[in-house]
Coordinates of C-alpha atoms in Angstrom, one line a residue:
Chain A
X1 CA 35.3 52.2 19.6
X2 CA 38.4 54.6 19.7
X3 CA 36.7 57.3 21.0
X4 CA 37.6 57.7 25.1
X5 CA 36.2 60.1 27.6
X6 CA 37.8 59.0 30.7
X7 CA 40.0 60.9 32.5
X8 CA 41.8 57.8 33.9
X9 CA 42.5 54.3 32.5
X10 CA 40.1 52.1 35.0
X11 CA 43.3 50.0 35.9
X12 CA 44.5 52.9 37.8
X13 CA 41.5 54.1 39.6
X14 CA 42.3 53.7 43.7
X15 CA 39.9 51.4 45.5
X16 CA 36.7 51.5 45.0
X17 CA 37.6 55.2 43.1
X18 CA 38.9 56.7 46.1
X19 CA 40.8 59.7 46.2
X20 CA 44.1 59.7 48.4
X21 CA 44.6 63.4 47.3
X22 CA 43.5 65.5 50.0
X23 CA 41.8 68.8 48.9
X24 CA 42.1 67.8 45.0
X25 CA 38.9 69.0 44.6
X26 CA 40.2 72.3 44.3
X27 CA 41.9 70.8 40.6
X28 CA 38.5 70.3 39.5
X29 CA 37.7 73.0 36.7
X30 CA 34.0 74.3 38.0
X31 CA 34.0 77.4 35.7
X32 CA 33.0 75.9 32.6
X33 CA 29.6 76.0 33.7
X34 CA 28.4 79.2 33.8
X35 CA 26.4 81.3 31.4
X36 CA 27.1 84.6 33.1
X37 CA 30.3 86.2 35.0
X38 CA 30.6 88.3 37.7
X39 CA 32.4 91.6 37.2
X40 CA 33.5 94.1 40.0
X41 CA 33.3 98.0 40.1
X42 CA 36.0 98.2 42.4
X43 CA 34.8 102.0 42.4
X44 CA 32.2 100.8 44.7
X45 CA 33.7 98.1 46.2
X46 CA 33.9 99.1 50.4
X47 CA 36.1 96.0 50.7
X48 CA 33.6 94.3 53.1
X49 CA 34.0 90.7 52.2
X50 CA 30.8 89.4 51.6
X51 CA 31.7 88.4 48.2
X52 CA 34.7 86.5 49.6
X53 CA 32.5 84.9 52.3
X54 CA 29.1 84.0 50.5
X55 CA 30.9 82.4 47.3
X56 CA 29.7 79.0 47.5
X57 CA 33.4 77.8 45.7
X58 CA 36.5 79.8 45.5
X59 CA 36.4 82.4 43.2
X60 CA 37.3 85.2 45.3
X61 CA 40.0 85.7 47.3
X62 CA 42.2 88.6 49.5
X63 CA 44.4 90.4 47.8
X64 CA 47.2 93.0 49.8
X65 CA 45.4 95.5 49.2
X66 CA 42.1 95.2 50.5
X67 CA 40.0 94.2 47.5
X68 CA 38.9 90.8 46.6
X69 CA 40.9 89.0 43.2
X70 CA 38.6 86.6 41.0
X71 CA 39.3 83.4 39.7
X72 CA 37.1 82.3 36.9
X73 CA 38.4 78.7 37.0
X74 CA 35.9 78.0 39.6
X75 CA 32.9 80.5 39.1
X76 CA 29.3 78.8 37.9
X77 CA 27.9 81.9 37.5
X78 CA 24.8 81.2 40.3
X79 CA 25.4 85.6 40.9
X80 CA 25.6 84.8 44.5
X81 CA 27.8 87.5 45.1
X82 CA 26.9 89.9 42.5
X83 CA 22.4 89.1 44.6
X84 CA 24.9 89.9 48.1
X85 CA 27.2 92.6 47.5
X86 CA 25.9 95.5 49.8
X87 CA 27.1 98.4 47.3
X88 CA 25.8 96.8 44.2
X89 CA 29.8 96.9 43.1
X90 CA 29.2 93.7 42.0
X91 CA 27.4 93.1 38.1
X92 CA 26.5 89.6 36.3
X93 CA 27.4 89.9 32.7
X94 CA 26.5 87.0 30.4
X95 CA 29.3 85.3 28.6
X96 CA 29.8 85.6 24.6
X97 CA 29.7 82.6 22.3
Chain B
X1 CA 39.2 20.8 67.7
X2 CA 35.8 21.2 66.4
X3 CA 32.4 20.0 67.6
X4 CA 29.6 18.0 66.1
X5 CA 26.1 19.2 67.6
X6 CA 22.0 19.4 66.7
X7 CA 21.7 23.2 66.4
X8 CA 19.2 25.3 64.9
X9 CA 20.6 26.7 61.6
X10 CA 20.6 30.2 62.8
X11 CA 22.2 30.0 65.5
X12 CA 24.8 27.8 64.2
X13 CA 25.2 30.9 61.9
X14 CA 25.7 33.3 64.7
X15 CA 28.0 31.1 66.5
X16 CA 30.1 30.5 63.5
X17 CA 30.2 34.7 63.1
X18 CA 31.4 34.7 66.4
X19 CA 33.8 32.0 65.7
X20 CA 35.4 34.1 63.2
X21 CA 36.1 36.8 65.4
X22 CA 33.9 39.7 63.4
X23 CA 34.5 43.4 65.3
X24 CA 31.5 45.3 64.5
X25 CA 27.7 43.8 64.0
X26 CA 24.9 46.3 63.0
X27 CA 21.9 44.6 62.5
X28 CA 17.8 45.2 62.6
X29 CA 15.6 42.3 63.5
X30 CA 13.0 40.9 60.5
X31 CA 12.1 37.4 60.7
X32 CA 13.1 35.2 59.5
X33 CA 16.4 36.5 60.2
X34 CA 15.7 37.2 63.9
X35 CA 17.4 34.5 66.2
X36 CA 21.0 35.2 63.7
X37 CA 20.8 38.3 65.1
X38 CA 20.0 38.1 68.8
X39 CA 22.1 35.1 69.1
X40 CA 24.5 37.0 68.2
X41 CA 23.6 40.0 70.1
X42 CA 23.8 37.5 73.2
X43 CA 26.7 36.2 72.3
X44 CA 28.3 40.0 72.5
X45 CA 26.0 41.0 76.1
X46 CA 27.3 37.9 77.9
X47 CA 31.0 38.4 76.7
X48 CA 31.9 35.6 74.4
X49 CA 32.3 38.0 71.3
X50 CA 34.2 40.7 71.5
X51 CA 32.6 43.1 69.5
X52 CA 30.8 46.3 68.7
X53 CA 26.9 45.2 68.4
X54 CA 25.3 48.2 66.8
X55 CA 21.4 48.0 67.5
X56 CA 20.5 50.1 64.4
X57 CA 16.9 51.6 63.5
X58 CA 16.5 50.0 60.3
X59 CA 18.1 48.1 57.6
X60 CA 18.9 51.0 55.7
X61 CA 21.2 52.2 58.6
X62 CA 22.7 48.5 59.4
X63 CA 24.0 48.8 56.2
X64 CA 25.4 52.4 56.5
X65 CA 26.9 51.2 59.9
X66 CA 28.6 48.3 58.3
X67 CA 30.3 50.5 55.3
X68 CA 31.2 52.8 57.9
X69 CA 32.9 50.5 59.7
X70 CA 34.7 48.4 57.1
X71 CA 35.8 51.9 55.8
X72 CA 37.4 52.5 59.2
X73 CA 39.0 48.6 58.6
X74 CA 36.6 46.7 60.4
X75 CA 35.8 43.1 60.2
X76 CA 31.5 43.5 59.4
X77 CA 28.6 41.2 59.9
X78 CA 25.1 42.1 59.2
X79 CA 22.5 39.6 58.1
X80 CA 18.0 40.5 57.3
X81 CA 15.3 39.2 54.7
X82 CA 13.2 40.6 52.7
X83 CA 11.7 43.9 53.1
X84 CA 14.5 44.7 55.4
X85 CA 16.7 44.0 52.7
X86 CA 14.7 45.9 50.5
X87 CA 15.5 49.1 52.9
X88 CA 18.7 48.6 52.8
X89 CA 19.4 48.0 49.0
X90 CA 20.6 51.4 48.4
X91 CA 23.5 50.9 50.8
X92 CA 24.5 47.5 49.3
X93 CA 25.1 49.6 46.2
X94 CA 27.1 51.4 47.9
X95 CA 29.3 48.4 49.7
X96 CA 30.0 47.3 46.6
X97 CA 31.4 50.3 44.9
X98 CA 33.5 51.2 47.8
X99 CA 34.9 47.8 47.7
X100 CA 34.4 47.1 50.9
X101 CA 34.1 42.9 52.1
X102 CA 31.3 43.3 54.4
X103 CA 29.4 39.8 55.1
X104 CA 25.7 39.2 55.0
X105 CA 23.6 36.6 55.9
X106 CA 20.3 36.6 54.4
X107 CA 17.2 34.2 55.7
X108 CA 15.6 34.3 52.3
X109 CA 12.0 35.7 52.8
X110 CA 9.3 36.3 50.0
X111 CA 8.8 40.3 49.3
X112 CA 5.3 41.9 50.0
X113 CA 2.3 42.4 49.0
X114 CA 0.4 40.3 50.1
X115 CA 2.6 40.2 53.0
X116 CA 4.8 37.0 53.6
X117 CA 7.1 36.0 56.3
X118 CA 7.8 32.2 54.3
X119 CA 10.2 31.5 52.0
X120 CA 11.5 32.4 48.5
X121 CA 14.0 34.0 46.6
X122 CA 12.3 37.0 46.2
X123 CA 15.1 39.2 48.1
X124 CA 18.0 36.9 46.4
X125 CA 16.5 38.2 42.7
X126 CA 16.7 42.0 44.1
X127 CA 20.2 41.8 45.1
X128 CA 21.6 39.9 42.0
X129 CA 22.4 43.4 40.1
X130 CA 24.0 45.1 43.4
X131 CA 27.7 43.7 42.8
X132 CA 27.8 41.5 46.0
X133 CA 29.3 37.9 45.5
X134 CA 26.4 35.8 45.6
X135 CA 26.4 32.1 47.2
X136 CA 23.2 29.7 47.4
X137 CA 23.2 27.2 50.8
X138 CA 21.6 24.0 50.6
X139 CA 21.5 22.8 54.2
X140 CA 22.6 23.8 57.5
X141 CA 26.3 22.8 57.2
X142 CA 26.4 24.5 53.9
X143 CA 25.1 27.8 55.9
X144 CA 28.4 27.5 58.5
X145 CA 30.5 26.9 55.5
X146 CA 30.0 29.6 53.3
X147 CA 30.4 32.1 55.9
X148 CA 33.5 30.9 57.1
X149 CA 34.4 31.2 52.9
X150 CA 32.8 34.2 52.5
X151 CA 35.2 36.2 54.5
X152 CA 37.8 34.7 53.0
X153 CA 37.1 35.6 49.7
X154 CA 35.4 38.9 50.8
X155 CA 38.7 40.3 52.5
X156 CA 41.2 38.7 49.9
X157 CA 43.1 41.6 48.1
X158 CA 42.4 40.3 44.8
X159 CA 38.8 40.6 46.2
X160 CA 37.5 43.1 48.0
X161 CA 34.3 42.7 47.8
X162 CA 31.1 42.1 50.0
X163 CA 29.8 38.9 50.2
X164 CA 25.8 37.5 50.5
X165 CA 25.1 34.1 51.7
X166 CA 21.8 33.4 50.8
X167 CA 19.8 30.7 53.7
X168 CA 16.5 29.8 52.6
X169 CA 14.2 31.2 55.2
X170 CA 12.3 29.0 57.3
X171 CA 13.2 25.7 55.5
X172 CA 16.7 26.4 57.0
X173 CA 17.0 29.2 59.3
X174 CA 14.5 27.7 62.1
X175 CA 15.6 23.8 60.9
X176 CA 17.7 21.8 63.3
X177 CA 20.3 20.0 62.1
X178 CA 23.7 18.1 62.8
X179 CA 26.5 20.9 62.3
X180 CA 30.4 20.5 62.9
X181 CA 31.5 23.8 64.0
X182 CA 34.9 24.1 63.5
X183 CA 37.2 25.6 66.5
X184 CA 38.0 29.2 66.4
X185 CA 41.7 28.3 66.1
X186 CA 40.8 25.9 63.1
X187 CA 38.9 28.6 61.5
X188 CA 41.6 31.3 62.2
X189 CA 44.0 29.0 59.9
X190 CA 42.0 29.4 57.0
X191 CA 40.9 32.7 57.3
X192 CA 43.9 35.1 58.1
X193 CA 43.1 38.6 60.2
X194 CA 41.7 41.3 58.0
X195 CA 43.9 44.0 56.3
X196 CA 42.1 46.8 54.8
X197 CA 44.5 47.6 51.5
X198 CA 42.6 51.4 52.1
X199 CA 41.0 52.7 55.1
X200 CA 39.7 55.5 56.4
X201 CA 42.6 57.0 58.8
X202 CA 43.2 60.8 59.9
X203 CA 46.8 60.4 59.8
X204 CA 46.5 59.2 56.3
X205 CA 43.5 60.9 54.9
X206 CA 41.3 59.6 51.8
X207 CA 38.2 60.2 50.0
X208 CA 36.1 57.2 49.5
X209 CA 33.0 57.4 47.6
X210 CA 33.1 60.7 46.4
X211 CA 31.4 62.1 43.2
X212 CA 32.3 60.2 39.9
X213 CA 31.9 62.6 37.2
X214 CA 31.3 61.6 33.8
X215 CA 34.8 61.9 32.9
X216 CA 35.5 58.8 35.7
X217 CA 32.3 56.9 36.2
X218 CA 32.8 54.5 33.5
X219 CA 35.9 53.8 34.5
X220 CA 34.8 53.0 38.2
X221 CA 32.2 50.8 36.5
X222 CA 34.4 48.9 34.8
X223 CA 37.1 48.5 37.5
X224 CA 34.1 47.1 39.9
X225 CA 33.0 44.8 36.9
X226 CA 36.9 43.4 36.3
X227 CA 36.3 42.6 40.3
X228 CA 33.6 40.8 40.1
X229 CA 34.5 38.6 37.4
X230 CA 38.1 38.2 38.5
X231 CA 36.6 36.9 41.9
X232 CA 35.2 33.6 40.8
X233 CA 39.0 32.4 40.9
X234 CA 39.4 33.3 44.2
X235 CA 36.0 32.0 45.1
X236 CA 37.0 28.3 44.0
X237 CA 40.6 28.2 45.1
X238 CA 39.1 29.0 48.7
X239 CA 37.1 26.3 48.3
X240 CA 39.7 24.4 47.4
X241 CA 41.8 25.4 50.4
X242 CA 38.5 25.2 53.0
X243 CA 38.8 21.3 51.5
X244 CA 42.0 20.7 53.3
X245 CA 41.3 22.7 55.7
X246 CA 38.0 21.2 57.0
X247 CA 37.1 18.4 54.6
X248 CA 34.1 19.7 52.9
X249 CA 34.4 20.2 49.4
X250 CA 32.1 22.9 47.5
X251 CA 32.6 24.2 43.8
X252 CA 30.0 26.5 42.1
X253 CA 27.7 24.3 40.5
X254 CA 26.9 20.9 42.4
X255 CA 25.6 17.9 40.3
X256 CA 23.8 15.3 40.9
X257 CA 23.7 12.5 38.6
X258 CA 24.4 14.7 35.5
X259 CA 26.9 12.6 33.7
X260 CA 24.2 10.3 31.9
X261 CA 20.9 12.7 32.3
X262 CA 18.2 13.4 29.5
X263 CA 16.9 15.5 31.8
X264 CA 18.5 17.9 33.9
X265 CA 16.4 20.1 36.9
X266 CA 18.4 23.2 38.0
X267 CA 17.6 25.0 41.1
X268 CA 19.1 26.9 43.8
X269 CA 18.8 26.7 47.6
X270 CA 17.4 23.8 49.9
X271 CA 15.2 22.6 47.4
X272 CA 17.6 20.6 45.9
X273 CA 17.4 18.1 49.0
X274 CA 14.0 17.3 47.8
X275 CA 14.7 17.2 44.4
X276 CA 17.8 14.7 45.2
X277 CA 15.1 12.2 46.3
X278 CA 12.6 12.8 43.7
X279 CA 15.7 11.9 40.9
X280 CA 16.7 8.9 42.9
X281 CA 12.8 7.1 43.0
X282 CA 12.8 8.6 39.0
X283 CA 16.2 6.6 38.7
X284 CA 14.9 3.6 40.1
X285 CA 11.7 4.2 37.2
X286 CA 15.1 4.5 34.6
X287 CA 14.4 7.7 33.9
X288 CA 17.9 9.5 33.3
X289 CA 17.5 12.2 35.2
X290 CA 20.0 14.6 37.2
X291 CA 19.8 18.4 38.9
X292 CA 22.5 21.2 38.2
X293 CA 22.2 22.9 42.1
X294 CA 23.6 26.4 41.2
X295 CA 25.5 27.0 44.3
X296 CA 27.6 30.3 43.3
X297 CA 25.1 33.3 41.9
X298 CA 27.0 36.0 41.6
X299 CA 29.4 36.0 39.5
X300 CA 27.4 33.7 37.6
X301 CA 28.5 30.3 37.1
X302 CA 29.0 30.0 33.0
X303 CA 31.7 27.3 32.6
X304 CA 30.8 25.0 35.2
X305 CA 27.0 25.9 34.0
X306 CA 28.0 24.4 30.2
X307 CA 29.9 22.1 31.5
X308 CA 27.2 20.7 33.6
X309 CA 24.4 21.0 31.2
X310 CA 26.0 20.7 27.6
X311 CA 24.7 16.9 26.8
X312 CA 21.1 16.9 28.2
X313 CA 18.1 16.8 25.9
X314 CA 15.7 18.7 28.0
X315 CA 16.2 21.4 31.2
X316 CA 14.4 22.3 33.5
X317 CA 14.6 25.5 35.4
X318 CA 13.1 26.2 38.6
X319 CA 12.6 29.9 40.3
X320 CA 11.6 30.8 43.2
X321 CA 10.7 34.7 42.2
X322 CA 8.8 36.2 39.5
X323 CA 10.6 38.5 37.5
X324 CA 7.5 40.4 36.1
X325 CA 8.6 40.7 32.7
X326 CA 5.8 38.1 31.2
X327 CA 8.6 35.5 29.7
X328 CA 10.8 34.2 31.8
X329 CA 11.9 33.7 35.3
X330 CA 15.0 35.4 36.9
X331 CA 17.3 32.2 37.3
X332 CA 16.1 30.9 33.9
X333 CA 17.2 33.9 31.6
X334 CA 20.3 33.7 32.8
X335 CA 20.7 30.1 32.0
X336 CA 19.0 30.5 29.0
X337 CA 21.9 33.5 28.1
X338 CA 24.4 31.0 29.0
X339 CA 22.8 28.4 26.4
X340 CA 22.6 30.5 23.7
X341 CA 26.3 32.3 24.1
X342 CA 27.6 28.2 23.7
X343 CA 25.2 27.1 21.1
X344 CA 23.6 25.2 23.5
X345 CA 19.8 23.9 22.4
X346 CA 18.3 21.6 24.3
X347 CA 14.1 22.1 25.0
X348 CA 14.1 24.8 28.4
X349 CA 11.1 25.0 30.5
X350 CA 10.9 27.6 33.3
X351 CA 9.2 26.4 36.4
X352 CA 8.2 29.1 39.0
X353 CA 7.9 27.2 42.2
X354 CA 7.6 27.8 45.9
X355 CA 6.5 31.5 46.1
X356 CA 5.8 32.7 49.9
X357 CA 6.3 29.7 51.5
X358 CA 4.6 26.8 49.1
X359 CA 6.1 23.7 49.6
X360 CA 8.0 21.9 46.8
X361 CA 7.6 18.3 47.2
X362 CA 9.0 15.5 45.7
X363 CA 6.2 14.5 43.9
X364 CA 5.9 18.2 42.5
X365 CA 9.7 17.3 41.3
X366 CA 8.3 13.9 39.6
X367 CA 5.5 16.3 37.5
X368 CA 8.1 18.7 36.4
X369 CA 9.9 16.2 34.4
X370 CA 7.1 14.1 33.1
X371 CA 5.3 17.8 31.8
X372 CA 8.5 18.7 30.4
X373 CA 9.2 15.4 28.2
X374 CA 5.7 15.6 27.4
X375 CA 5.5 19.3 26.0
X376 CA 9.4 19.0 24.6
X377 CA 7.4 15.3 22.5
X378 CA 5.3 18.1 21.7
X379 CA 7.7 20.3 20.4
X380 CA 5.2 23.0 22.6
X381 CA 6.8 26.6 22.2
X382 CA 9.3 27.1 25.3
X383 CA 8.2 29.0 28.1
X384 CA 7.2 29.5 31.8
X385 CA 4.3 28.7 34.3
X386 CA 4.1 29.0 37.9
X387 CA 2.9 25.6 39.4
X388 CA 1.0 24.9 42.4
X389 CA -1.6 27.7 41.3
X390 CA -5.5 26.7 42.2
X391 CA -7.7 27.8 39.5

């Protein structure tokens, strides 16, 4: 039985697999879920935010210059943002094989 | 020094909680449980314990309250029965996991339906898969004992886990009987203060109990399962050390007359008392007969089990609980597991006795055996039966 699929060996799990990490839940790779991607027009983005605000994780963030920068590492494609964005900027296009 | 009294079971329970010096009680009223818990609310009113007695709304959240508070590095108490136990499984789980040594008393109470406030192990067979270290009282001393142990184990580094002490409902929580309660000072030599190796503290923030993903839960799993076995050493050298401490010695599996048996009756709880006095009038008859009184549940017993039962002919296994399955009782198929892993084969028969309150006499005892040398003659295929039934 050679084949493992832990992450950790159980002998160094904290107590009771706690974490003593605060925020490492950001390290946790959410993006592999998705079917579909967002994808941004920034010809008709106004800059408002709502894409920023409404993402349930943290794909999007601030970037100098107004607009908002995606990170796929954390999208699940639920087209949150894409249902929210005010100017339609925003379009859901489904991922190839 | 400590003090010998007549005291009603329970209440030498609460007193004995007290005498350990626990900091937060959370705890929901169920007979047969009750008078544990307002004794020991009293005992926190009038100002002799000082602790935080959480009235909760229900079992479920006595629990919660006690894994909240151990979390937060707490020394815990809680204690129900039955169908209040029942509410509050899904936190037990959860106690477990999170490795945290809370203590619980539980005044064995059958489950409903029909509802049943009298005794049996009903609540002792839905706990058994739930992680907690298990141990089995026999008598009122016994109760006082293993509580003062279970913390001891419970908060123990190597431990870390919670810790049930089973009372059998009735027969002992509402008996009164001669206890020595040792002095607080007496106690506080065995049983150091409690130092939480994690706890929950803003200056030093952790995550306990979060999500275990597939990547980790297996892992978790089999960190909590190392625990549990790796307790049962920890479990019998503070026995050991309550022995010097106190002068009470307790071990896993307590025999009587075993050496020389054909016939070995193994049980748990207060029924044992009984069965002691049906195997001495059976002695004086020359029957060779002894009882295996499993003592320590969880984790189970298996050495001291083999060692106990490895040269009798014929066993037989008492439950107090169905299991529903339709071939065997809870207690049995475990001992039965145990047999078969050490080549054991001696004739088993499964006795489901005492359900809801029945008594178990020492004449039922005396049937046992004679039915069980009769259908082992008989070579009868092995099985179960509850007894007592009226057609």
């Amino acid at each position: 039985m050679a084949k493992e699929l832990g992450l950790h060996s159980w002998r160094e799990l904290a107590l009771g697999a706690a974490i003593l990490t605060p925020g490492s839940a950001s390290e946790l790779k959410t993006g592999d879920w998705r079917s579909s991607r967002p994808v941004v027009d920034y010809e008709k983005c106004v800059k408002c935010g709502r894409c920023y605000i409404l993402c349930p994780d943290m794909v999007y963030s601030p970037r100098e210059d107004g607009y908002y920068e995606l990170n796929y590492y954390y999208c699940k494609g639920c087209g949150i943002c894409a249902q929210e964005c005010p100017k339609g900027a925003i379009e859901m296009v489904e991922e190839g094989e | 020094m400590g003090r010998r009294v007549g005291m009603e079971v329970s209440i030498a329970a609460a007193e004995t909680v007290a005498l350990i010096d626990v900091d937060v009680v959370a705890a929901y009223p169920i007979t047969p449980q009750t008078h544990i818990v307002e004794h020991l609310s009293e005992l926190v009113a009038n100002g002799h314990l000082d602790a935080e007695f959480v009235p909760v709304e229900s079992e479920h959240s006595a629990m919660s309250v006690c894994v909240g508070a151990a979390a937060a590095g707490a020394r815990t108490f809680t204690s129900t029965s039955s169908q209040g136990y029942a509410l509050m499984v899904e936190i037990c789980y959860i106690a477990s996991s999170m490795r945290l040594p809370i203590v619980m008393a539980v005044a064995n109470r059958a489950l409903s339906a029909p509802i049943s406030i009298w005794n049996d192990h009903a609540d002792m067979m839905l706990a058994r898969d739930t992680g907690w270290i298990q141990t089995v009282a026999e008598n009122g001393q016994e109760v006082v004992d293993l509580l003062i142990h279970a913390y001891r184990v419970a908060e123990d580094h190597r431990v870390l886990l919670p810790v049930m002490v089973n009372l059998d409902g009735f027969t002992l929580s509402h008996v009164i009987e001669p206890i020595e309660l040792p002095s607080k000072e007496e106690i506080q030599k065995y049983l150091p203060p409690y130092k939480p190796l994690l706890r929950l503290d803003p200056k030093n923030p952790v995550t306990m109990g979060p999500v275990g993903v597939p990547e980790i839960y297996t892992e978790a799993k089999k960190a909590q399962d190392e625990a549990l076995k790796n307790s049962k050493k920890v479990i019998i050298e503070a026995w050991e050390e309550f022995a010097k401490h106190f002068g009470r010695t307790y071990r896993p599996v307590e025999t009587y007359k075993c050496e020389d048996a054909e016939v070995i009756l193994v049980m748990m709880g207060s029924i044992a008392e009984t069965a002691m006095r049906a195997v001495d009038s059976m002695r004086a008859r020359g029957k060779k007969v002894g009882i295996a009184r499993i003592r320590l549940f969880r984790p189970f017993p298996v050495e001291e089990l083999v060692a106990a039962l490895k040269n009798a002919r014929i066993l037989a296994v008492i439950d107090r609980a169905l299991s529903f399955n339709g071939h065997v009782g809870p207690l049995c198929g475990e001992v039965k597991s145990v047999l078969f892993d050490h080549g054991l084969t001696p004739y088993v028969w499964n006795y489901i006795a005492g359900l809801g309150g029945r008594d178990v006499t020492v004449e039922n005892f005396m049937e046992m055996v004679d039915m069980v040398e009769a259908r082992a003659a008989k070579k009868e295929p092995m099985g179960y039966e509850i007894i007592n039934v009226r057609e």
